[in-house]
Coordinates of C-alpha atoms in Angstrom, one line a residue:
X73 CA 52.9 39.6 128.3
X74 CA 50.7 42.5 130.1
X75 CA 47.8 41.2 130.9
X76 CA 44.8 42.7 129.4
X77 CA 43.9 45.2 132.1
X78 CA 47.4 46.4 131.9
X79 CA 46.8 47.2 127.8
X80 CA 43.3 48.9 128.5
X81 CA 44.9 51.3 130.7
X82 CA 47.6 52.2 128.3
X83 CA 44.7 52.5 125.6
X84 CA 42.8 55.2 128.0
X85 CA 46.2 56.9 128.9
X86 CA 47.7 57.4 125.0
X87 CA 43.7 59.1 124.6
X88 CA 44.0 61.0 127.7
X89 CA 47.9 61.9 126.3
X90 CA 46.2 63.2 122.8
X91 CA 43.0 64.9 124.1
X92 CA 44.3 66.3 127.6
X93 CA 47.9 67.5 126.7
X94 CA 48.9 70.9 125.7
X95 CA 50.8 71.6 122.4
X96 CA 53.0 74.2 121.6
X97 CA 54.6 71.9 118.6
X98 CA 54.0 69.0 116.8
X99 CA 57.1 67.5 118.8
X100 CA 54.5 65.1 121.2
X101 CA 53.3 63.4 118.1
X102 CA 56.6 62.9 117.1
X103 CA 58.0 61.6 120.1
X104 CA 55.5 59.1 120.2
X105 CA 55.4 58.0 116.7
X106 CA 58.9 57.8 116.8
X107 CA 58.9 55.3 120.3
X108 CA 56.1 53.0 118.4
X109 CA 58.7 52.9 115.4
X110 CA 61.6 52.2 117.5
X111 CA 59.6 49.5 119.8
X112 CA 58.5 47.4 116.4
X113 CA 62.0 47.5 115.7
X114 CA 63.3 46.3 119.4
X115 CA 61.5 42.8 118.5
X116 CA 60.3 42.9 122.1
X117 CA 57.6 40.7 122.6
X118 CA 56.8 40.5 125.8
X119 CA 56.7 43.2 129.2
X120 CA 60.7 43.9 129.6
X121 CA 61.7 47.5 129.8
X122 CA 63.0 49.0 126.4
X123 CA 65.6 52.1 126.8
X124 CA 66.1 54.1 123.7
X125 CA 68.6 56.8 122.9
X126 CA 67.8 60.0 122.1
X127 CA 69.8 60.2 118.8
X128 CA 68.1 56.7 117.4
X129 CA 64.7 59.6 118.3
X130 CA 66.4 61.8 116.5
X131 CA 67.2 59.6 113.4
X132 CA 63.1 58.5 113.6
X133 CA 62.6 62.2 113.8
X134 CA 64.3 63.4 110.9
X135 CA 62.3 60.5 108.8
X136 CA 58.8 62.1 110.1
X137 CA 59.9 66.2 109.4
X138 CA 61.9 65.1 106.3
X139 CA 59.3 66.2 103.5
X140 CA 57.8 68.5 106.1
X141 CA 60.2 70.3 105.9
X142 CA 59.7 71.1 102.2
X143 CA 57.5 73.4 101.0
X144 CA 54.0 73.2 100.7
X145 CA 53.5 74.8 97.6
X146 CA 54.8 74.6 94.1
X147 CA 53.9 77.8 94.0
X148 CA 56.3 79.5 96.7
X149 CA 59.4 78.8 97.8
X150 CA 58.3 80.2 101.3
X151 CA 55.6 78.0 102.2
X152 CA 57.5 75.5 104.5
X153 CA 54.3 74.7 106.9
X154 CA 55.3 76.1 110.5
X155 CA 55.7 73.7 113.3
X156 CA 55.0 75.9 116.5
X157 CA 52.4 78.0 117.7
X158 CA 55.5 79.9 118.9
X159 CA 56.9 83.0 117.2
X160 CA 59.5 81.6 114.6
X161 CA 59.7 78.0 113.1
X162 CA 60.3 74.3 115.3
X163 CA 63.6 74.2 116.0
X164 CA 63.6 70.4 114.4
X165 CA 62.4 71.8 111.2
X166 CA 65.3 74.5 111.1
X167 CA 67.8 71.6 111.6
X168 CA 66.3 70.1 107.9
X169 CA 66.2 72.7 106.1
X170 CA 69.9 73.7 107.3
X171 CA 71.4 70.2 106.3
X172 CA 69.0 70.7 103.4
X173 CA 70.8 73.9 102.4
X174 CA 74.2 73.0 103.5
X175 CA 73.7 68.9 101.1
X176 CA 72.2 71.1 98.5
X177 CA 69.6 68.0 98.4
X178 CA 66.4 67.8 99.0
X179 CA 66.6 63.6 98.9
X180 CA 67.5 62.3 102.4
X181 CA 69.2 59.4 101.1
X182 CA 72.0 61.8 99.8
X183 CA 71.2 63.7 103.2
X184 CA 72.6 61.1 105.3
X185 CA 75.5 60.1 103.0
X186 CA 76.9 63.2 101.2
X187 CA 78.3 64.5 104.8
X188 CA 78.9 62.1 107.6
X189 CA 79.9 64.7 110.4
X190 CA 77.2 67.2 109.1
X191 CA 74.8 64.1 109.4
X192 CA 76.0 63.6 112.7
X193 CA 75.6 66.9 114.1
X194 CA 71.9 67.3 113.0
X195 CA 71.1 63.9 114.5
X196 CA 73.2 65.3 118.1
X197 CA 71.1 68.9 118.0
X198 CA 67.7 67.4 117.1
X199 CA 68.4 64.7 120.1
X200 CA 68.9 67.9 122.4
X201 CA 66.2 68.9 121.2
X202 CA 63.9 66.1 122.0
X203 CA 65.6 65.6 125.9
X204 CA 64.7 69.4 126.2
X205 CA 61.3 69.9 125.5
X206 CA 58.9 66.5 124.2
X207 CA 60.9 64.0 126.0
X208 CA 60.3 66.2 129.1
X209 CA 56.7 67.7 128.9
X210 CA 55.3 64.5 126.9
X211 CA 53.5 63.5 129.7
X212 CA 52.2 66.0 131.1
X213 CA 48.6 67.9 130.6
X214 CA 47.6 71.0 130.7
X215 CA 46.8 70.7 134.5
X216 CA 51.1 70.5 134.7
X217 CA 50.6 67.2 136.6
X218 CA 53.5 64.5 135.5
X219 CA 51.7 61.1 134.3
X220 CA 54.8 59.1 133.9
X221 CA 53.5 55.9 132.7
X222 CA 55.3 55.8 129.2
X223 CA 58.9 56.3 131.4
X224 CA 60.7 58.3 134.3
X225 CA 61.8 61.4 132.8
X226 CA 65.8 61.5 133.6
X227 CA 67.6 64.8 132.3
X228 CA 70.9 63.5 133.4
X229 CA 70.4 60.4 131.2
X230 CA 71.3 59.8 127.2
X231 CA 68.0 57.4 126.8
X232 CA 64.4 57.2 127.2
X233 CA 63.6 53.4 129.3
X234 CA 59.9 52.6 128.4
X235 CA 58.4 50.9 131.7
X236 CA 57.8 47.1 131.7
X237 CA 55.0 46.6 129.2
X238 CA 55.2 49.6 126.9
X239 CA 57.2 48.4 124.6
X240 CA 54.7 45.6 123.7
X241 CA 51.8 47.9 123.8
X242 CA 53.9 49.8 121.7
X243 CA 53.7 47.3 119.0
X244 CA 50.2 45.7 119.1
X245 CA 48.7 49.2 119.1
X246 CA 50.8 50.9 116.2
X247 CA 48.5 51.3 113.9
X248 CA 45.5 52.6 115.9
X249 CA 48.4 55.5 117.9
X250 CA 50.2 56.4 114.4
X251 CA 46.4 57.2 112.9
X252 CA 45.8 59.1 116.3
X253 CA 48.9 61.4 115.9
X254 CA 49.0 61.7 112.1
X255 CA 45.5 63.1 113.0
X256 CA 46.3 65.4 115.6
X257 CA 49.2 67.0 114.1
X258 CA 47.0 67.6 111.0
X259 CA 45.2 69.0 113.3
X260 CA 47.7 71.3 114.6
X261 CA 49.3 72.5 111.1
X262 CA 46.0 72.9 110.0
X263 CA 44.9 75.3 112.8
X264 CA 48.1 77.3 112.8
X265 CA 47.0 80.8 111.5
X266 CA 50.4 81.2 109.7
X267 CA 49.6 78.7 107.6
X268 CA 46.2 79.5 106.1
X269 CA 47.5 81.5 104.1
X270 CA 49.4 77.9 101.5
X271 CA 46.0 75.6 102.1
X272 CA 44.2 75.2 99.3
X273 CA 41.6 72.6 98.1
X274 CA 43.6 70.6 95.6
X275 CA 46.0 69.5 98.3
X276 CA 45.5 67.1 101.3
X277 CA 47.5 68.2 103.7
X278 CA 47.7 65.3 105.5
X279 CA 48.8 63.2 102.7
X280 CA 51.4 66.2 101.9
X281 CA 52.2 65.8 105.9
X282 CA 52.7 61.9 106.3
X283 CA 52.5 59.9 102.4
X284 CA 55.4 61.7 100.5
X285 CA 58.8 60.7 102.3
X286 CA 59.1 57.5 99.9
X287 CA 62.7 57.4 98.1
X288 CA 63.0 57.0 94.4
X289 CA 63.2 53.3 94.6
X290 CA 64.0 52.8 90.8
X291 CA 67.9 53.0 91.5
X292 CA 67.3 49.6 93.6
X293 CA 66.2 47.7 90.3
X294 CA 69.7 46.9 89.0
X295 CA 70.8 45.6 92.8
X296 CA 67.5 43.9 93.1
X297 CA 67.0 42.0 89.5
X298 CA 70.0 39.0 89.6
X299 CA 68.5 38.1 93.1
X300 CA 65.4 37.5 91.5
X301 CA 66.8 35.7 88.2
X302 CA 64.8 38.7 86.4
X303 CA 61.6 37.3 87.6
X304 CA 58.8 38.8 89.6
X305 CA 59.5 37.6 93.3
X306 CA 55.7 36.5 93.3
X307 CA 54.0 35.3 90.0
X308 CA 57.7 34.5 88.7
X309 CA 57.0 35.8 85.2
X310 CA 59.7 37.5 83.3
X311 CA 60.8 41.0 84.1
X312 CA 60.7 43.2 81.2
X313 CA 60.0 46.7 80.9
X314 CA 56.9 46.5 83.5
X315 CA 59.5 46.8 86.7
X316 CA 58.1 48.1 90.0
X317 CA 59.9 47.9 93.6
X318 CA 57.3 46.6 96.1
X319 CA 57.7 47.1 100.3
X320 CA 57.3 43.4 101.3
X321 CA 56.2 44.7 104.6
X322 CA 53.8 47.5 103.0
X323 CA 54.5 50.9 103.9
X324 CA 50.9 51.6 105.6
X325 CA 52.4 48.9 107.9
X326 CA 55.8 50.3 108.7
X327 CA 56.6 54.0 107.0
X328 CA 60.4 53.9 106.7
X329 CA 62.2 52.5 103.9
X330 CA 64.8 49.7 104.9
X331 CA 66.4 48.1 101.7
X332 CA 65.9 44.6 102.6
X333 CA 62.0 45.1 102.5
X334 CA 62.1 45.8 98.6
X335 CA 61.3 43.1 96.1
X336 CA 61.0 43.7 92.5
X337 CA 57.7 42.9 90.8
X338 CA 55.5 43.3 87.8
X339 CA 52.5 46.3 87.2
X340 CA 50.3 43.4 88.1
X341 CA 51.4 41.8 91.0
X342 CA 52.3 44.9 92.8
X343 CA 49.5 46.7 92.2
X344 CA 46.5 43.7 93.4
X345 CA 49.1 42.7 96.2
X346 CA 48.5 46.7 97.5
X347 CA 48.3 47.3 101.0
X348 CA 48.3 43.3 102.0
X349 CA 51.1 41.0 103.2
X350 CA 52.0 38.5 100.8
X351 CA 51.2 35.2 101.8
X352 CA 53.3 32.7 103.7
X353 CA 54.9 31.0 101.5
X354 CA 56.2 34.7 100.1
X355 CA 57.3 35.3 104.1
X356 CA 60.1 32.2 103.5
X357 CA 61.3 33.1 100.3
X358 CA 62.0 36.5 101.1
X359 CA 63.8 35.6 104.4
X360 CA 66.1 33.2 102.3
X361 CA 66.6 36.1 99.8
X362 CA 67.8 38.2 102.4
X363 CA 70.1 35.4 104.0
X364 CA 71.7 34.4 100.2
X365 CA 72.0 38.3 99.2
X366 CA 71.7 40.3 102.3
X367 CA 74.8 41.2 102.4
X368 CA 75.5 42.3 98.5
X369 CA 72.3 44.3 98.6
X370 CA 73.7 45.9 101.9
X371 CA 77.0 46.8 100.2
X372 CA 75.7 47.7 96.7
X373 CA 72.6 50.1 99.0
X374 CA 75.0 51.8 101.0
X375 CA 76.3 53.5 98.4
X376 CA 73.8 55.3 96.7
X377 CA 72.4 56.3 100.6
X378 CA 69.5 53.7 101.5
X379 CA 68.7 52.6 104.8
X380 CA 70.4 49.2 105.4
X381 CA 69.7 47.0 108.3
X382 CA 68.8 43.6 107.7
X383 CA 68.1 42.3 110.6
X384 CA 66.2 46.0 111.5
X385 CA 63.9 44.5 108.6
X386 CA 63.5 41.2 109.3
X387 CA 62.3 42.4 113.3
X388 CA 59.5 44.6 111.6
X389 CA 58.7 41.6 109.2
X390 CA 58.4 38.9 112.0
X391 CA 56.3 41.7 114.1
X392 CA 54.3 42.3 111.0
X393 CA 53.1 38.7 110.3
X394 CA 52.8 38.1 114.4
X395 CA 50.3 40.8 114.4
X396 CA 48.6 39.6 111.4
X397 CA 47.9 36.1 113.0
X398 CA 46.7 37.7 116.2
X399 CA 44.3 39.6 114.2
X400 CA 43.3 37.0 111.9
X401 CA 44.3 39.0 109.3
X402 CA 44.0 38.6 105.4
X403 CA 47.0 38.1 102.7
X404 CA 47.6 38.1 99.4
X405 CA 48.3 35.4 97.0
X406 CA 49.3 35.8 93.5
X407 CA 47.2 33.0 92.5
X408 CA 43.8 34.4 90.6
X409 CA 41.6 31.6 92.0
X410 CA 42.6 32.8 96.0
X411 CA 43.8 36.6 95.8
X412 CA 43.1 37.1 99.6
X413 CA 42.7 34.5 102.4
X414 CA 43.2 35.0 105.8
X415 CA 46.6 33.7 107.0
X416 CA 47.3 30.5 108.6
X417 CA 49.8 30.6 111.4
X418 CA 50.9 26.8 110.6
X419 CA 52.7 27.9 107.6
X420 CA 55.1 30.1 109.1
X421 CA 57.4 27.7 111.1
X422 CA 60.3 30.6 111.4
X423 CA 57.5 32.9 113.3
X424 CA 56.4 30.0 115.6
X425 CA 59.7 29.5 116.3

């Protein structure tokens, strides 16, 4: 594990990064929301390197620029928010809205799925993209000095290897870098002068910007319900005509939909459990859900276009609850008389293990 010196540094750094660095796109934010995503995922846990390639970037790119990519207002057809401070549009967004035109879709689910090879060749042009410009100028400022404490910039290489110690950092400091970014690139599409012109009060751009990529998830209720015995996976009442899919691992905690993280619950559990991890107890049963009926709900997702990975979701769970006992954190119980408690590490033999 870095020792605590080592994760101060990176703390000052990542703020240096954001305040000192020069921005022609929104790319930088990006690139390093995209590394935090793809570090949680890695399962990494202590100071080992982590090398990433530039198309799993480009996968976590698409995700972030998906909705961006739409436009801004109801209103206008021609209000897809600009990206660059540049003459023209970010490359990254042109890429969307070319496999949006080309898929006749605006659902990324159907996206990924309605033409493999099209798919494919966004995913290879974005990745150019990324080795070109973010993955190169990340670190540096506006003074053109090179900082290269996140990695060793390599053109001649297909992957980004975060140094010894990132990739933790990474992780424990997710939530406090993803605010950062979401708040500089805001920011940035705020400022842009060719944008003015779409802002209005009644919309928050940066919920527009970062809170909208969420798939229909109502398709996942028929895979979902004979798992459950047609009960809600946490009060265990019958499920009638009160269906809602719930992110086990909330979204504010992890902002990409992976089909194993869904459980189906009533109005009432689903909307007091919120924002919380579900407590212990709930941690086991899904993990034994996902062991009996992984692979059906893998099979059965794939084919209307959701993300499947189970074991991708059952890293980002055991990093969720890890964090959540090194914080002290609260969860939620089902029960009325307890509602929130904070989490006891004892009852999560799996994690300790």
């Amino acid at each position: 594990m870095p020792t605590a010196e080592f994760q101060l540094s990176f703390l000052r750094r990542i703020q240096w990064l954001l305040e000192s660095s020069s921005y022609t796109s929104t790319y930088k934010f990006a690139l390093l929301m995209a590394m935090v995503n793809m570090s949680i995922e890695s399962g990494i846990n202590d100071d080992s390197e982590h090398s990433i390639s530039y198309e799993q970037l480009a996968e976590q790119f698409i995700q972030l620029y998906w909705t961006q990519a739409l436009p801004y207002s109801d209103q206008s057809s021609d209000s897809v928010l600009r990206q660059s401070s540049t003459t023209g549009q970010a490359s990254v967004i042109n890429s969307i809205l070319d496999l949006q035109y080309k898929t006749k879709t605006n659902s990324l689910a159907i996206a990924r799925t309605q033409n493999i090879k099209l798919w494919q060749s966004t995913i290879k042009d974005i990745a150019s993209t990324i080795k070109k410009y973010p993955a190169r100028y990340l670190q540096s400022a506006e003074d053109k000095v090179s900082r290269e404490f996140l990695y060793v910039y390599d053109s001649k290489l297909k992957v980004v290897t975060l140094k010894p110690g990132i990739t933790y950092c990474f992780t424990r400091f997710s939530k406090i870098i993803n605010k950062l970014c979401q708040q500089y690139w805001t920011e940035f599409v705020r400022k842009n002068s060719r944008n003015q012109i779409h802002f209005s009060d009644d919309i928050d751009l940066q919920q527009f910007l970062f809170n909208q990529s969420r798939q229909s998830l109502k398709v996942l209720i028929p895979i979902l319900v004979d798992t459950q015995q047609g009960q809600c996976f946490y009060c265990h009442k019958p499920l009638r005509n009160n269906i809602e899919v719930d992110h086990f691992i909330p979204w504010s905690k992890y902002p990409i939909d992976t089909t194993h993280n869904f459980v189906l619950t009533d109005h009432s559990c689903n909307n007091s459990k919120r924002d919380y991890l579900a407590e212990e107890l709930f941690y086991e049963k899904w993990l034994e859900r996902n062991q009996q009926h992984g692979h059906m709900i893998e099979q059965e997702a794939k084919i209307i276009g959701f993300t499947t990975n189970q074991l991708r979701s059952e890293t980002i769970s055991q990093w969720a609850y890890q964090i959540a006992v090194e914080h002290e954190d609260l969860v939620w119980s089902p029960e009325p008389s307890i509602k929130l408690r904070t989490i006891n590490s004892s009852l999560l033999p799996r994690l300790r293990g």
